[in-house]
Amino acid sequence: MTNFYFKMFKKLFLLLLVTLLSACSSGILYQHNSTIYAVNPSQGYRLEKALSRDLDGNLIIVLFSGGGTRAAAFGYGVLEELSLMQHQGRNVLEQIDLVYGISGGSVLAAYFALNGTRVIPNFEKNFLSKNFQKLLVDELFSWANVPRLSSPQFGRGDLLQEQFNLALFNGAKFRDLSRYPHKPFVVISATDMASGEKVNFTQDFFDALCLDLDQMEIARAVAASSAVPLVFAPLTLNNNGGNCGLFFDNNLQMPNSLIENQLDNNNEQVITQQEARRALRELSNSRTHPYLHLIDGGIADNLGLLGIIELYDLLGGKLVDDNILHHYKKIIIISVNATNKKDTDIDKTANIPNWKAVANSVINVPIDRNSQNTIRRFRELANNWNKKYDVPLHFISISLADVPDAKLKERVLNISTSFYLPQDDIYALKTAAKILINNSKELKEALEE
């Protein structure tokens, strides 16, 4: 957690006191999502359909990690460089098929999916160059919003959604993404507060909840993915699971869009399928879990890579046979990791660390540790894939921790997580992206193959 979040946290206590003393309650209710009572695999914003597209014979996936505006700026710098690179007669930006966005990275990913190549230069103009944090703080502590915030079903996460709409999304819904198949498909992830399970904003996942994702605003998914605990309130999602013909009983096969019951001898896949069956069975039980409360997606998976690992473990041979081998000649996966590592002196003294340092450690250390394990698992997956299949899988890791220039590396790793950065920090992050992209031997090999 950064100085911005701690200062905001202190102010929130003052606002809470005012809210508690307020005699009125606005009566504002949570945003109820449209329900479905039958699953139609041919409709909705589905990842499975996106993987079946055969536009140019290549599958290019870019994943944007969490990290507030630092992540958005670093990811934007990566996209800028990809727009200058050529592959088979077209710039690489135009050929990106799939983007994953977590927390701050979801802001860029969702905007890219909605606007396509116009992401450059519009995202920098509409978000990176603006003080989004000030606009947000002004609304959070506006007296005009006290009545709304006094409602137990309207919180700071809802205000974050409103500001994302004003700055970037203009009320666009997931059904608007379905209308433009030539733009990249986006997977935005949040975390269910009660179970700790990852929630993907795709119709494939929403089938389990018997909800219609098409009717949800994109800004709400981005706000949920960006809802840092304590700073932003969770965003509520109603659950209609069990009312659309899908049941995740131990004796019943899960739907093909989520699980294919064709196990090979890989124990990891077996374990993953069992865990997925259990998790979906719990989440989809609307009688015991009528609501989900969503928080920062980085808590469950800060890189987005875990989503691809789980997708492969779950769908296994079906994913490869039905989608990959029949449609693609090459797979390129670019992981954009904006995780920072700010200098600390807590291990230089016998003094007990203050509450700020403790909170920072409690939140960031597990995320960083999980990210390291995820990268290790994904490299193993890539190696096994290339031994087993003729369609090559190229994994390219673009991480702030790998910046070769020591001075620049120290600077970018010490940039805080917030929703505003000064222009010199933006420039430093874009410079780091340019160096890493142009120095990547793996990316050059993938594009030249």
Coordinates of C-alpha atoms in Angstrom, one line a residue:
M1 CA 0.0 0.0 0.0
T2 CA 1.3 3.5 -0.8
N3 CA 1.1 7.0 0.7
F4 CA -1.9 7.8 -1.4
Y5 CA -3.9 4.8 -0.1
F6 CA -2.9 5.5 3.5
K7 CA -3.9 9.2 3.3
M8 CA -7.1 8.2 1.7
F9 CA -7.7 5.6 4.4
K10 CA -7.4 8.3 7.1
K11 CA -9.9 10.6 5.3
L12 CA -12.3 7.7 4.9
F13 CA -12.5 7.5 8.7
L14 CA -13.6 11.1 8.9
L15 CA -16.2 10.5 6.1
L16 CA -17.4 7.4 8.0
L17 CA -18.1 9.5 11.1
V18 CA -20.0 12.0 9.1
T19 CA -22.0 9.2 7.4
L20 CA -22.8 7.5 10.7
L21 CA -24.0 10.9 12.1
S22 CA -26.2 11.4 9.0
A23 CA -29.8 11.0 9.9
C24 CA -30.9 10.2 6.4
S25 CA -30.3 7.2 4.3
S26 CA -30.5 7.5 0.5
G27 CA -32.0 4.1 0.1
I28 CA -29.8 3.5 -3.0
L29 CA -29.5 -0.2 -3.8
Y30 CA -26.7 -2.2 -5.4
Q31 CA -26.7 -2.6 -9.2
H32 CA -28.7 -5.7 -9.9
N33 CA -27.4 -7.7 -12.8
S34 CA -29.7 -9.2 -15.4
T35 CA -30.4 -12.9 -14.9
I36 CA -30.8 -15.7 -17.4
Y37 CA -32.8 -18.9 -17.1
A38 CA -31.2 -20.9 -19.9
V39 CA -27.7 -21.0 -21.2
N40 CA -27.1 -20.3 -24.9
P41 CA -23.5 -21.2 -25.9
S42 CA -23.8 -19.3 -29.1
Q43 CA -24.6 -16.0 -27.4
G44 CA -22.7 -13.6 -25.1
Y45 CA -19.2 -12.5 -24.6
R46 CA -17.4 -15.9 -24.6
L47 CA -13.7 -16.6 -24.5
E48 CA -14.3 -20.0 -26.2
K49 CA -15.7 -18.2 -29.3
A50 CA -12.7 -15.8 -29.3
L51 CA -10.3 -18.7 -29.3
S52 CA -12.1 -20.2 -32.4
R53 CA -11.4 -17.1 -34.5
D54 CA -8.9 -17.7 -37.3
L55 CA -7.9 -14.2 -38.5
D56 CA -4.3 -14.6 -39.4
G57 CA -3.1 -18.0 -38.2
N58 CA -1.5 -16.5 -35.1
L59 CA -2.7 -16.3 -31.5
I60 CA -1.2 -13.3 -29.7
I61 CA -2.1 -12.8 -26.1
V62 CA -1.0 -9.8 -23.9
L63 CA -1.5 -9.8 -20.1
F64 CA -1.4 -6.6 -18.1
S65 CA -0.6 -7.0 -14.4
G66 CA -1.9 -5.0 -11.4
G67 CA -0.2 -1.9 -10.2
G68 CA -2.5 1.1 -10.6
T69 CA -1.5 3.8 -13.0
R70 CA 2.1 2.4 -12.9
A71 CA 0.7 -0.8 -14.6
A72 CA -1.4 1.2 -17.0
A73 CA 1.5 3.4 -18.1
F74 CA 3.9 0.5 -18.4
G75 CA 1.4 -1.5 -20.4
Y76 CA 0.7 1.5 -22.6
G77 CA 4.4 1.8 -23.4
V78 CA 4.4 -1.8 -24.4
L79 CA 1.5 -1.3 -26.8
E80 CA 3.2 1.7 -28.3
E81 CA 6.3 -0.3 -29.1
L82 CA 4.2 -3.2 -30.5
S83 CA 2.5 -0.7 -32.8
L84 CA 5.9 0.1 -34.3
M85 CA 6.8 -3.5 -34.9
Q86 CA 5.9 -5.4 -38.1
H87 CA 4.8 -9.0 -38.3
Q88 CA 3.7 -10.6 -41.6
G89 CA 3.1 -7.2 -43.2
R90 CA 1.1 -5.6 -40.4
N91 CA 1.9 -3.9 -37.1
V92 CA 1.8 -6.2 -34.1
L93 CA -0.8 -4.1 -32.2
E94 CA -3.4 -4.9 -34.9
Q95 CA -2.8 -8.6 -34.5
I96 CA -3.4 -8.9 -30.7
D97 CA -6.3 -11.4 -30.2
L98 CA -6.7 -11.6 -26.5
V99 CA -5.8 -9.3 -23.5
Y100 CA -6.0 -10.1 -19.8
G101 CA -6.3 -7.2 -17.3
I102 CA -5.9 -7.3 -13.6
S103 CA -6.5 -4.3 -11.3
G104 CA -4.7 -1.3 -12.8
G105 CA -3.9 -3.3 -15.9
S106 CA -7.7 -3.9 -16.4
V107 CA -8.1 -0.2 -17.1
L108 CA -5.9 -0.4 -20.1
A109 CA -7.0 -3.8 -21.2
A110 CA -10.7 -2.9 -21.2
Y111 CA -10.1 0.4 -23.1
F112 CA -8.0 -1.4 -25.7
A113 CA -10.8 -4.0 -26.2
L114 CA -13.4 -1.3 -26.6
N115 CA -11.3 1.0 -28.9
G116 CA -8.9 -1.2 -30.7
T117 CA -5.8 0.5 -32.2
R118 CA -7.2 3.9 -31.2
V119 CA -5.9 3.0 -27.8
I120 CA -2.9 4.9 -29.1
P121 CA -2.8 7.9 -28.4
N122 CA -6.3 8.2 -26.9
F123 CA -5.5 6.3 -23.6
E124 CA -2.7 8.5 -22.8
K125 CA -4.7 11.6 -23.6
N126 CA -7.8 10.5 -21.7
F127 CA -6.3 8.8 -18.7
L128 CA -2.5 8.9 -18.2
S129 CA -2.2 12.7 -18.8
K130 CA -5.1 13.4 -16.4
N131 CA -5.1 13.5 -12.6
F132 CA -7.7 10.8 -12.3
Q133 CA -6.8 10.4 -8.6
K134 CA -7.8 14.0 -7.8
L135 CA -11.1 13.6 -9.6
L136 CA -11.8 10.4 -7.7
V137 CA -10.8 11.9 -4.3
D138 CA -13.0 15.0 -4.9
E139 CA -16.0 12.7 -5.4
L140 CA -15.1 10.4 -2.5
F141 CA -15.1 13.3 -0.1
S142 CA -17.8 15.5 -1.6
W143 CA -20.5 16.4 0.8
A144 CA -23.0 15.9 -2.1
N145 CA -22.1 12.1 -2.0
V146 CA -22.6 11.7 1.7
P147 CA -26.3 10.7 1.4
R148 CA -25.4 8.1 -1.3
L149 CA -22.5 6.7 0.7
S150 CA -24.8 6.4 3.8
S151 CA -26.6 3.6 1.9
P152 CA -25.3 0.1 3.0
Q153 CA -25.5 -0.9 -0.7
F154 CA -23.6 1.9 -2.3
G155 CA -19.9 2.4 -1.6
R156 CA -16.6 3.9 -2.8
G157 CA -16.3 1.1 -5.4
D158 CA -19.5 2.4 -7.0
L159 CA -18.0 5.9 -7.2
L160 CA -14.9 4.4 -8.8
Q161 CA -17.1 2.9 -11.5
E162 CA -18.7 6.3 -12.1
Q163 CA -15.3 8.0 -12.6
F164 CA -14.1 5.3 -14.9
N165 CA -17.3 5.9 -17.0
L166 CA -16.7 9.6 -17.1
A167 CA -13.0 9.3 -18.0
L168 CA -13.0 6.3 -20.4
F169 CA -16.0 4.1 -21.0
N170 CA -19.1 6.3 -21.3
G171 CA -21.5 3.7 -20.0
A172 CA -20.4 1.0 -22.6
K173 CA -21.5 -2.5 -21.8
F174 CA -20.1 -5.9 -22.5
R175 CA -22.6 -6.3 -25.4
D176 CA -20.8 -3.5 -27.1
L177 CA -17.6 -5.5 -27.1
S178 CA -19.4 -8.4 -28.8
R179 CA -20.2 -6.2 -31.7
Y180 CA -16.6 -5.7 -32.7
P181 CA -14.9 -9.1 -33.2
H182 CA -11.9 -7.6 -35.0
K183 CA -10.8 -6.0 -31.7
P184 CA -9.0 -8.0 -29.0
F185 CA -11.1 -10.0 -26.6
V186 CA -10.6 -8.9 -23.0
V187 CA -10.7 -11.0 -19.8
I188 CA -11.1 -8.9 -16.7
S189 CA -10.6 -10.6 -13.3
A190 CA -11.7 -9.7 -9.8
T191 CA -11.7 -11.7 -6.5
D192 CA -14.7 -12.9 -4.5
M193 CA -14.2 -11.6 -1.0
A194 CA -15.8 -14.5 0.8
S195 CA -14.1 -17.4 -1.0
G196 CA -11.0 -15.8 -2.4
E197 CA -11.9 -17.3 -5.8
K198 CA -11.1 -15.5 -9.0
V199 CA -14.2 -14.1 -10.9
N200 CA -13.7 -13.7 -14.7
F201 CA -16.0 -11.3 -16.5
T202 CA -16.8 -13.6 -19.4
Q203 CA -20.1 -15.2 -20.2
D204 CA -18.4 -18.6 -19.9
F205 CA -18.0 -17.8 -16.2
F206 CA -21.2 -15.9 -15.7
D207 CA -23.2 -19.0 -16.9
A208 CA -22.3 -20.6 -13.6
L209 CA -24.0 -17.6 -11.9
C210 CA -26.9 -17.6 -14.4
L211 CA -26.3 -13.9 -15.1
D212 CA -26.3 -12.0 -18.4
L213 CA -22.9 -10.3 -18.7
D214 CA -23.9 -8.4 -21.8
Q215 CA -26.0 -6.0 -19.7
M216 CA -23.2 -5.1 -17.3
E217 CA -21.2 -1.9 -17.7
I218 CA -17.5 -2.5 -18.5
A219 CA -16.6 0.2 -16.0
R220 CA -18.1 -1.9 -13.2
A221 CA -15.9 -4.9 -14.0
V222 CA -12.8 -2.6 -14.1
A223 CA -13.8 -1.0 -10.8
A224 CA -14.3 -4.4 -9.2
S225 CA -10.9 -5.5 -10.5
S226 CA -9.3 -2.3 -9.1
A227 CA -11.1 -2.3 -5.7
V228 CA -8.1 -2.2 -3.4
P229 CA -9.3 -3.5 0.0
L230 CA -10.0 -0.9 2.7
V231 CA -9.5 2.0 0.2
F232 CA -12.4 1.0 -2.1
A233 CA -15.5 -0.8 -0.9
P234 CA -16.3 -4.2 -2.6
L235 CA -18.7 -4.1 -5.5
T236 CA -21.8 -6.4 -5.2
L237 CA -22.8 -9.0 -7.7
N238 CA -26.1 -10.8 -7.4
N239 CA -26.0 -14.6 -7.8
N240 CA -28.7 -16.5 -9.7
G241 CA -26.8 -19.8 -9.9
G242 CA -28.8 -23.0 -10.1
N243 CA -31.7 -21.4 -12.1
C244 CA -30.5 -21.7 -15.7
G245 CA -30.1 -25.5 -16.1
L246 CA -26.4 -25.8 -15.0
F247 CA -25.7 -27.8 -11.9
F248 CA -22.2 -28.5 -10.6
D249 CA -23.0 -31.7 -8.7
N250 CA -20.3 -34.2 -8.0
N251 CA -22.1 -36.7 -10.2
L252 CA -22.7 -34.4 -13.2
Q253 CA -20.2 -33.3 -15.8
M254 CA -19.5 -29.6 -15.9
P255 CA -20.4 -27.7 -19.1
N256 CA -17.9 -27.9 -22.0
S257 CA -17.4 -24.2 -21.9
L258 CA -15.8 -24.6 -18.5
I259 CA -14.6 -28.2 -18.0
E260 CA -14.0 -31.1 -20.4
N261 CA -14.1 -34.4 -18.6
Q262 CA -11.3 -35.9 -20.7
L263 CA -8.4 -36.3 -18.2
D264 CA -4.9 -37.4 -19.3
N265 CA -2.4 -38.8 -16.8
N266 CA -1.3 -35.3 -15.6
N267 CA -2.1 -35.2 -11.9
E268 CA -1.9 -31.4 -11.9
Q269 CA -4.8 -31.3 -14.4
V270 CA -6.8 -33.7 -12.3
I271 CA -6.3 -31.7 -9.1
T272 CA -7.2 -28.4 -11.0
Q273 CA -10.4 -29.9 -12.4
Q274 CA -11.4 -31.1 -9.0
E275 CA -10.7 -27.7 -7.4
A276 CA -12.6 -25.9 -10.2
R277 CA -15.6 -28.2 -9.7
R278 CA -15.6 -27.5 -6.0
A279 CA -15.2 -23.8 -6.4
L280 CA -17.9 -23.4 -9.1
R281 CA -20.2 -25.6 -7.1
E282 CA -19.9 -23.2 -4.1
L283 CA -20.1 -20.0 -6.1
S284 CA -23.0 -21.1 -8.2
N285 CA -25.2 -22.0 -5.1
S286 CA -27.4 -19.0 -5.0
R287 CA -29.3 -20.3 -2.0
T288 CA -26.3 -20.2 0.3
H289 CA -24.4 -17.5 -1.6
P290 CA -27.0 -15.1 -3.0
Y291 CA -24.4 -12.3 -3.4
L292 CA -20.7 -12.0 -4.3
H293 CA -18.7 -9.1 -3.1
L294 CA -15.8 -8.3 -5.5
I295 CA -12.4 -6.9 -4.6
D296 CA -9.0 -6.3 -6.3
G297 CA -8.3 -9.0 -8.9
G298 CA -4.6 -9.0 -8.0
I299 CA -5.3 -10.8 -4.7
A300 CA -6.2 -14.0 -6.6
D301 CA -3.9 -13.6 -9.7
N302 CA -1.9 -10.4 -10.2
L303 CA -0.4 -11.4 -13.5
G304 CA -3.3 -13.0 -15.3
L305 CA -1.1 -16.0 -16.2
L306 CA -2.9 -18.2 -13.7
G307 CA -6.0 -17.8 -15.8
I308 CA -4.3 -19.3 -18.8
I309 CA -2.8 -22.1 -16.8
E310 CA -6.2 -23.0 -15.4
L311 CA -7.8 -22.7 -18.8
Y312 CA -5.3 -25.3 -20.1
D313 CA -5.6 -27.5 -17.1
L314 CA -9.4 -27.4 -17.3
L315 CA -10.0 -27.8 -21.0
G316 CA -7.0 -29.9 -21.7
G317 CA -7.1 -31.8 -25.0
K318 CA -10.4 -30.3 -26.0
L319 CA -8.9 -26.8 -25.9
V320 CA -6.0 -27.9 -28.1
D321 CA -7.9 -30.1 -30.5
D322 CA -11.0 -27.9 -31.1
N323 CA -9.5 -24.5 -30.9
I324 CA -5.7 -24.2 -31.2
L325 CA -4.5 -26.9 -33.6
H326 CA -7.3 -26.2 -36.1
H327 CA -6.9 -22.4 -36.1
Y328 CA -3.4 -21.4 -35.3
K329 CA 0.2 -21.9 -36.5
K330 CA 1.9 -20.0 -33.6
I331 CA 1.1 -18.7 -30.1
I332 CA 2.8 -15.6 -28.6
I333 CA 2.1 -14.8 -25.0
I334 CA 3.4 -11.5 -23.6
S335 CA 3.3 -11.0 -19.8
V336 CA 3.6 -7.3 -18.8
N337 CA 4.6 -7.3 -15.2
A338 CA 4.5 -3.9 -13.5
T339 CA 5.1 -5.2 -9.9
N340 CA 7.2 -2.7 -8.0
K341 CA 9.6 -3.2 -5.1
K342 CA 10.0 -0.1 -3.1
D343 CA 13.1 0.4 -1.0
T344 CA 12.5 -0.3 2.7
D345 CA 14.6 0.1 5.8
I346 CA 12.5 -2.0 8.2
D347 CA 15.2 -4.7 8.3
K348 CA 17.9 -2.1 9.2
T349 CA 16.6 -1.4 12.7
A350 CA 15.4 -3.3 15.8
N351 CA 12.4 -0.9 16.0
I352 CA 9.0 -2.6 15.5
P353 CA 7.6 -1.7 12.0
N354 CA 4.7 0.7 12.0
W355 CA 1.2 -0.2 10.9
K356 CA 1.8 1.2 7.4
A357 CA 4.8 -1.1 6.8
V358 CA 2.9 -4.1 8.3
A359 CA -0.2 -3.5 6.1
N360 CA 2.1 -3.1 3.0
S361 CA 3.8 -6.4 3.8
V362 CA 0.5 -8.3 4.5
I363 CA -0.9 -7.2 1.1
N364 CA 2.1 -7.2 -1.2
V365 CA 4.3 -10.0 0.0
P366 CA 1.8 -12.8 -0.7
I367 CA 0.9 -11.2 -4.1
D368 CA 4.6 -11.1 -5.1
R369 CA 5.3 -14.6 -3.9
N370 CA 2.3 -16.0 -5.8
S371 CA 3.4 -14.1 -8.9
Q372 CA 6.8 -15.8 -8.8
N373 CA 5.2 -19.2 -8.4
T374 CA 2.8 -18.5 -11.3
I375 CA 5.6 -17.5 -13.6
R376 CA 7.5 -20.7 -12.7
R377 CA 4.4 -22.8 -13.4
F378 CA 3.8 -21.0 -16.7
R379 CA 7.3 -21.6 -17.9
E380 CA 6.8 -25.3 -17.2
L381 CA 3.5 -25.3 -19.1
A382 CA 5.2 -23.6 -22.1
N383 CA 8.1 -26.2 -22.1
N384 CA 5.7 -29.1 -21.9
W385 CA 3.5 -27.6 -24.6
N386 CA 6.4 -27.2 -27.0
K387 CA 7.5 -30.8 -26.4
K388 CA 3.9 -32.1 -27.1
Y389 CA 2.5 -30.0 -29.9
D390 CA 3.6 -28.8 -33.3
V391 CA 2.1 -25.3 -32.7
P392 CA 5.0 -23.4 -31.0
L393 CA 4.2 -21.4 -27.9
H394 CA 6.4 -18.4 -27.3
F395 CA 6.4 -16.9 -23.8
I396 CA 7.8 -13.4 -23.4
S397 CA 8.1 -11.8 -19.9
I398 CA 8.3 -8.0 -19.9
S399 CA 9.0 -7.0 -16.3
L400 CA 10.1 -3.8 -14.6
A401 CA 12.4 -6.0 -12.5
D402 CA 14.4 -6.8 -15.7
V403 CA 15.2 -3.2 -16.8
P404 CA 18.9 -3.4 -17.7
D405 CA 19.8 0.2 -16.8
A406 CA 20.4 0.2 -13.0
K407 CA 19.4 3.9 -12.5
L408 CA 16.1 3.5 -14.5
K409 CA 15.3 0.2 -12.8
E410 CA 15.7 1.7 -9.4
R411 CA 13.4 4.6 -10.3
V412 CA 10.6 2.6 -11.9
L413 CA 10.6 0.0 -9.1
N414 CA 10.1 2.7 -6.6
I415 CA 7.1 4.3 -8.3
S416 CA 4.1 4.0 -6.0
T417 CA 0.7 2.3 -6.8
S418 CA -1.9 5.1 -7.2
F419 CA -4.3 6.5 -9.8
Y420 CA -2.0 9.4 -10.7
L421 CA 1.6 9.7 -11.8
P422 CA 3.5 12.9 -12.8
Q423 CA 4.5 13.0 -16.4
D424 CA 8.2 12.3 -15.7
D425 CA 7.2 9.0 -14.1
I426 CA 5.0 8.2 -17.1
Y427 CA 7.9 8.9 -19.4
A428 CA 10.2 6.7 -17.3
L429 CA 7.8 3.8 -17.5
K430 CA 7.3 4.1 -21.2
T431 CA 11.1 4.3 -21.6
A432 CA 11.5 1.1 -19.6
A433 CA 8.8 -0.6 -21.8
K434 CA 10.7 0.6 -25.0
I435 CA 14.0 -0.8 -23.8
L436 CA 12.6 -4.2 -22.7
I437 CA 10.5 -4.7 -25.8
N438 CA 13.4 -3.9 -28.2
N439 CA 15.9 -5.9 -26.2
S440 CA 13.7 -9.0 -26.0
K441 CA 15.3 -11.8 -28.0
E442 CA 12.3 -14.1 -27.3
L443 CA 9.9 -11.5 -28.9
K444 CA 12.2 -11.1 -32.0
E445 CA 12.4 -14.8 -32.5
A446 CA 8.6 -15.2 -32.1
L447 CA 7.9 -12.5 -34.7
E448 CA 10.6 -13.7 -37.2
E449 CA 9.6 -17.4 -37.1

